[in-house]
């Protein structure tokens, strides 16, 4: 059973860096057929796609984030991290990691999500 | 970016009703359209991929149709566990984008 779990601080100060980790278990993402993606949901709003990383290190980010986001992989721990710098209150959201299926690019397994609040 | 517009933003329905949710893309996306169900406080769950491919374990009362710019998610007979929010997502072109969501509420 594929499982993803987000972890990280629930409170970040404005202008600082948001750091989250997604731990993947029950499946290997080495094949290239899958990748890890990050998605966020502002309170009471729709979903916003942030970016993805393949196991190979290939990444792509939503241009709307103005290069503030970075997704990286720790292969030894089967963990993908999301870092987002210069956060503001507008980055307050529930952050999800999910497994993307290459080719079709739908997201078939999701973590439970973690709320990150940006506040001083 | 490809804009994805869902309608309605909310709807009220009763158990047993047939419910349809629309998703319209700002340009043709072939069948690169996916549907998710989200319950309060939970992560989205993939229901349908590639416009009409039902995911394993998803009840057959859910169906998806459409291609090009217009897509529909239909629930043939609404069940109590189907009251939730539904999101569509285009995967034709990066950046992937979602509709704003449709909340299905009990009448």
CSV table of C-alpha atoms in Angstrom, one decimal:
chain,number,residue,atom,x,y,z
A,1,UNK,CA,0.0,0.0,0.0
A,2,UNK,CA,1.5,3.3,-1.1
A,3,UNK,CA,1.6,5.9,1.6
A,4,UNK,CA,2.8,9.5,1.7
A,5,UNK,CA,3.2,11.5,4.9
A,6,UNK,CA,4.0,15.2,5.2
A,7,UNK,CA,5.8,16.6,8.1
A,8,UNK,CA,7.3,19.9,9.2
A,9,UNK,CA,6.6,23.0,11.2
A,10,UNK,CA,3.1,24.3,11.4
A,11,UNK,CA,4.1,27.9,12.0
A,12,UNK,CA,6.5,29.9,10.0
A,13,UNK,CA,7.4,33.6,10.4
A,14,UNK,CA,7.0,36.0,7.5
A,15,UNK,CA,10.1,36.3,5.2
A,16,UNK,CA,11.4,33.0,6.5
A,17,UNK,CA,11.6,29.6,4.6
A,18,UNK,CA,8.9,27.0,4.8
A,19,UNK,CA,10.4,23.5,4.9
A,20,UNK,CA,8.3,20.3,4.6
A,21,UNK,CA,9.2,16.7,4.1
A,22,UNK,CA,7.2,14.0,2.3
A,23,UNK,CA,8.0,10.4,3.3
A,24,UNK,CA,7.0,7.8,0.8
A,25,UNK,CA,6.5,4.2,1.8
A,26,UNK,CA,5.1,1.1,0.1
A,27,UNK,CA,6.4,1.9,-3.3
A,28,UNK,CA,9.6,2.8,-5.1
A,29,UNK,CA,9.7,5.9,-7.2
A,30,UNK,CA,12.9,4.9,-9.0
A,31,UNK,CA,11.2,3.7,-12.2
A,32,UNK,CA,10.5,7.0,-13.7
A,33,UNK,CA,6.9,6.1,-14.1
A,34,UNK,CA,6.0,8.1,-11.0
A,35,UNK,CA,7.1,11.3,-9.3
A,36,UNK,CA,6.3,13.3,-6.2
A,37,UNK,CA,4.4,16.5,-6.4
A,38,UNK,CA,3.4,19.2,-4.0
A,39,UNK,CA,0.0,20.9,-4.0
A,40,UNK,CA,-1.5,23.4,-1.6
A,41,UNK,CA,-5.0,24.5,-0.6
A,42,UNK,CA,-5.6,27.9,0.9
A,43,UNK,CA,-8.3,27.9,3.6
A,44,UNK,CA,-11.7,27.3,2.0
A,45,UNK,CA,-10.2,27.5,-1.5
A,46,UNK,CA,-9.3,25.3,-4.4
A,47,UNK,CA,-6.1,23.4,-5.1
A,48,UNK,CA,-2.9,25.0,-6.4
A,49,UNK,CA,-0.2,22.9,-7.9
A,50,UNK,CA,3.3,23.8,-6.7
A,51,UNK,CA,5.8,21.6,-8.4
A,52,UNK,CA,7.2,18.1,-8.9
A,53,UNK,CA,10.4,16.1,-8.7
A,54,UNK,CA,11.2,12.8,-10.3
A,55,UNK,CA,13.7,10.4,-8.6
A,56,UNK,CA,16.1,11.4,-11.3
A,57,UNK,CA,16.1,14.9,-10.0
A,58,UNK,CA,14.1,16.4,-12.8
A,59,UNK,CA,11.9,19.1,-11.4
A,60,UNK,CA,9.3,21.7,-12.6
A,61,UNK,CA,7.7,24.5,-10.6
A,62,UNK,CA,4.6,26.6,-11.0
A,63,UNK,CA,5.8,29.9,-12.4
A,64,UNK,CA,3.2,31.7,-10.2
A,65,UNK,CA,5.5,31.0,-7.2
A,66,UNK,CA,8.2,33.2,-8.8
A,67,UNK,CA,11.1,30.7,-8.2
A,68,UNK,CA,10.5,30.6,-4.4
A,69,UNK,CA,9.9,26.8,-4.3
A,70,UNK,CA,12.4,24.0,-4.5
A,71,UNK,CA,11.6,20.3,-4.4
A,72,UNK,CA,14.5,17.9,-3.6
A,73,UNK,CA,15.0,14.2,-3.0
A,74,UNK,CA,16.8,12.4,-0.2
A,75,UNK,CA,17.1,9.0,-1.8
A,76,UNK,CA,18.5,7.3,1.3
A,77,UNK,CA,15.4,8.2,3.2
A,78,UNK,CA,12.8,8.0,0.4
A,79,UNK,CA,11.9,11.6,1.3
A,80,UNK,CA,11.1,14.5,-0.9
A,81,UNK,CA,11.4,18.0,0.6
A,82,UNK,CA,9.6,21.2,-0.3
A,83,UNK,CA,11.3,24.5,0.6
A,84,UNK,CA,9.6,27.8,-0.1
A,85,UNK,CA,11.5,31.0,0.7
A,86,UNK,CA,10.3,34.5,1.5
A,87,UNK,CA,6.9,33.4,2.7
A,88,UNK,CA,4.1,35.7,3.5
A,89,UNK,CA,0.6,35.3,4.9
A,90,UNK,CA,-0.6,34.4,1.4
A,91,UNK,CA,1.4,31.1,1.8
A,92,UNK,CA,-0.8,30.0,4.7
A,93,UNK,CA,-2.4,26.8,3.4
A,94,UNK,CA,-2.7,23.1,3.8
A,95,UNK,CA,0.2,21.5,1.9
A,96,UNK,CA,-0.1,18.1,0.3
A,97,UNK,CA,2.4,15.8,-1.3
A,98,UNK,CA,1.1,13.3,-3.8
A,99,UNK,CA,2.3,10.7,-6.2
A,100,UNK,CA,2.0,11.7,-9.8
A,101,UNK,CA,1.7,9.1,-12.6
A,102,UNK,CA,4.0,10.0,-15.5
A,103,UNK,CA,2.4,10.4,-18.9
A,104,UNK,CA,-1.1,11.0,-17.7
A,105,UNK,CA,-0.1,13.2,-14.8
A,106,UNK,CA,-2.9,12.5,-12.4
A,107,UNK,CA,-2.3,12.1,-8.7
A,108,UNK,CA,-3.2,8.7,-7.4
A,109,UNK,CA,-2.0,8.7,-3.8
A,110,UNK,CA,-1.9,11.7,-1.4
A,111,UNK,CA,-0.6,12.5,2.0
A,112,UNK,CA,-3.0,13.6,4.7
A,113,UNK,CA,-1.9,17.2,4.3
A,114,UNK,CA,-0.3,19.6,6.8
A,115,UNK,CA,-1.4,23.1,7.7
A,116,UNK,CA,1.3,25.7,7.5
A,117,UNK,CA,0.5,29.1,9.0
A,118,UNK,CA,2.6,32.1,8.2
A,119,UNK,CA,2.5,34.5,11.1
A,120,UNK,CA,4.8,36.5,13.4
B,1,UNK,CA,-1.6,28.8,-18.1
B,2,UNK,CA,-4.7,26.8,-19.0
B,3,UNK,CA,-7.7,28.0,-17.0
B,4,UNK,CA,-10.1,25.4,-15.8
B,5,UNK,CA,-13.6,26.6,-14.9
B,6,UNK,CA,-15.9,24.4,-12.8
B,7,UNK,CA,-19.6,24.9,-12.5
B,8,UNK,CA,-21.6,25.1,-10.4
B,9,UNK,CA,-19.5,26.2,-7.4
B,10,UNK,CA,-22.0,24.5,-5.2
B,11,UNK,CA,-25.2,22.5,-5.5
B,12,UNK,CA,-27.8,21.1,-3.2
B,13,UNK,CA,-29.1,17.6,-3.9
B,14,UNK,CA,-30.8,14.7,-2.3
B,15,UNK,CA,-29.9,11.1,-1.9
B,16,UNK,CA,-30.8,9.3,-5.1
B,17,UNK,CA,-30.4,12.3,-7.3
B,18,UNK,CA,-28.5,12.4,-10.5
B,19,UNK,CA,-25.8,15.0,-10.3
B,20,UNK,CA,-23.6,16.5,-12.9
B,21,UNK,CA,-20.6,18.8,-12.5
B,22,UNK,CA,-19.0,20.6,-15.5
B,23,UNK,CA,-15.4,21.5,-16.1
B,24,UNK,CA,-14.4,23.7,-19.0
B,25,UNK,CA,-10.8,24.3,-20.1
B,26,UNK,CA,-9.6,27.6,-21.7
B,27,UNK,CA,-8.1,25.6,-24.6
B,28,UNK,CA,-8.4,22.1,-25.9
B,29,UNK,CA,-6.8,19.5,-23.6
B,30,UNK,CA,-7.8,16.3,-25.4
B,31,UNK,CA,-8.8,14.0,-22.6
B,32,UNK,CA,-6.2,15.2,-20.1
B,33,UNK,CA,-8.7,15.9,-17.4
B,34,UNK,CA,-8.9,14.2,-13.9
B,35,UNK,CA,-11.5,14.3,-11.2
B,36,UNK,CA,-11.0,14.2,-7.4
B,37,UNK,CA,-13.3,14.0,-4.5
B,38,UNK,CA,-12.5,15.7,-1.2
B,39,UNK,CA,-14.2,15.4,2.1
B,40,UNK,CA,-13.8,18.0,4.9
B,41,UNK,CA,-10.4,17.8,6.6
B,42,UNK,CA,-9.2,15.1,4.2
B,43,UNK,CA,-6.9,14.9,1.2
B,44,UNK,CA,-8.4,14.7,-2.3
B,45,UNK,CA,-9.0,11.2,-3.7
B,46,UNK,CA,-8.6,10.4,-7.3
B,47,UNK,CA,-11.9,9.3,-8.9
B,48,UNK,CA,-11.4,9.5,-12.6
B,49,UNK,CA,-8.3,9.9,-14.8
B,50,UNK,CA,-8.1,10.7,-18.5
B,51,UNK,CA,-11.6,12.1,-18.6
B,52,UNK,CA,-13.4,8.8,-18.2
B,53,UNK,CA,-11.2,6.1,-16.6
B,54,UNK,CA,-12.7,5.1,-13.3
B,55,UNK,CA,-10.1,4.3,-10.7
B,56,UNK,CA,-10.2,1.0,-8.9
B,57,UNK,CA,-12.5,0.8,-6.0
B,58,UNK,CA,-14.5,3.8,-7.1
B,59,UNK,CA,-18.2,3.0,-7.3
B,60,UNK,CA,-19.7,2.7,-10.8
B,61,UNK,CA,-22.2,5.4,-10.1
B,62,UNK,CA,-19.4,7.8,-10.9
B,63,UNK,CA,-18.6,8.5,-14.5
B,64,UNK,CA,-16.7,11.0,-16.5
B,65,UNK,CA,-17.1,12.2,-20.1
B,66,UNK,CA,-15.9,14.8,-22.5
B,67,UNK,CA,-12.9,15.8,-24.6
B,68,UNK,CA,-11.5,19.0,-25.9
B,69,UNK,CA,-12.7,21.8,-23.7
B,70,UNK,CA,-15.8,20.4,-22.0
B,71,UNK,CA,-16.0,17.7,-19.4
B,72,UNK,CA,-18.6,16.3,-17.1
B,73,UNK,CA,-18.5,14.3,-13.9
B,74,UNK,CA,-21.8,12.5,-13.2
B,75,UNK,CA,-23.0,10.7,-10.2
B,76,UNK,CA,-25.9,8.6,-11.3
B,77,UNK,CA,-27.6,8.1,-7.9
B,78,UNK,CA,-26.1,10.2,-5.1
B,79,UNK,CA,-25.3,8.4,-1.9
B,80,UNK,CA,-24.8,9.8,1.6
B,81,UNK,CA,-21.0,9.4,1.3
B,82,UNK,CA,-20.9,11.4,-1.9
B,83,UNK,CA,-21.6,14.7,-0.2
B,84,UNK,CA,-18.2,16.3,-0.6
B,85,UNK,CA,-16.3,18.7,-2.8
B,86,UNK,CA,-15.1,17.7,-6.3
B,87,UNK,CA,-12.2,19.1,-8.2
B,88,UNK,CA,-11.1,18.8,-11.8
B,89,UNK,CA,-7.5,19.0,-12.9
B,90,UNK,CA,-6.0,19.5,-16.3
B,91,UNK,CA,-2.8,17.5,-17.1
B,92,UNK,CA,-2.4,18.6,-20.7
B,93,UNK,CA,0.1,21.3,-20.1
B,94,UNK,CA,2.4,22.5,-17.3
B,95,UNK,CA,1.7,24.1,-15.0
B,96,UNK,CA,-1.1,21.7,-14.0
B,97,UNK,CA,-4.2,23.6,-12.9
B,98,UNK,CA,-7.3,22.8,-11.0
B,99,UNK,CA,-10.8,24.1,-11.2
B,100,UNK,CA,-12.1,26.0,-8.2
B,101,UNK,CA,-14.1,23.1,-6.9
B,102,UNK,CA,-17.7,22.2,-6.6
B,103,UNK,CA,-19.3,21.5,-3.2
B,104,UNK,CA,-22.2,19.0,-3.2
B,105,UNK,CA,-24.4,19.6,-0.2
B,106,UNK,CA,-27.4,17.9,1.1
B,107,UNK,CA,-30.7,19.5,0.2
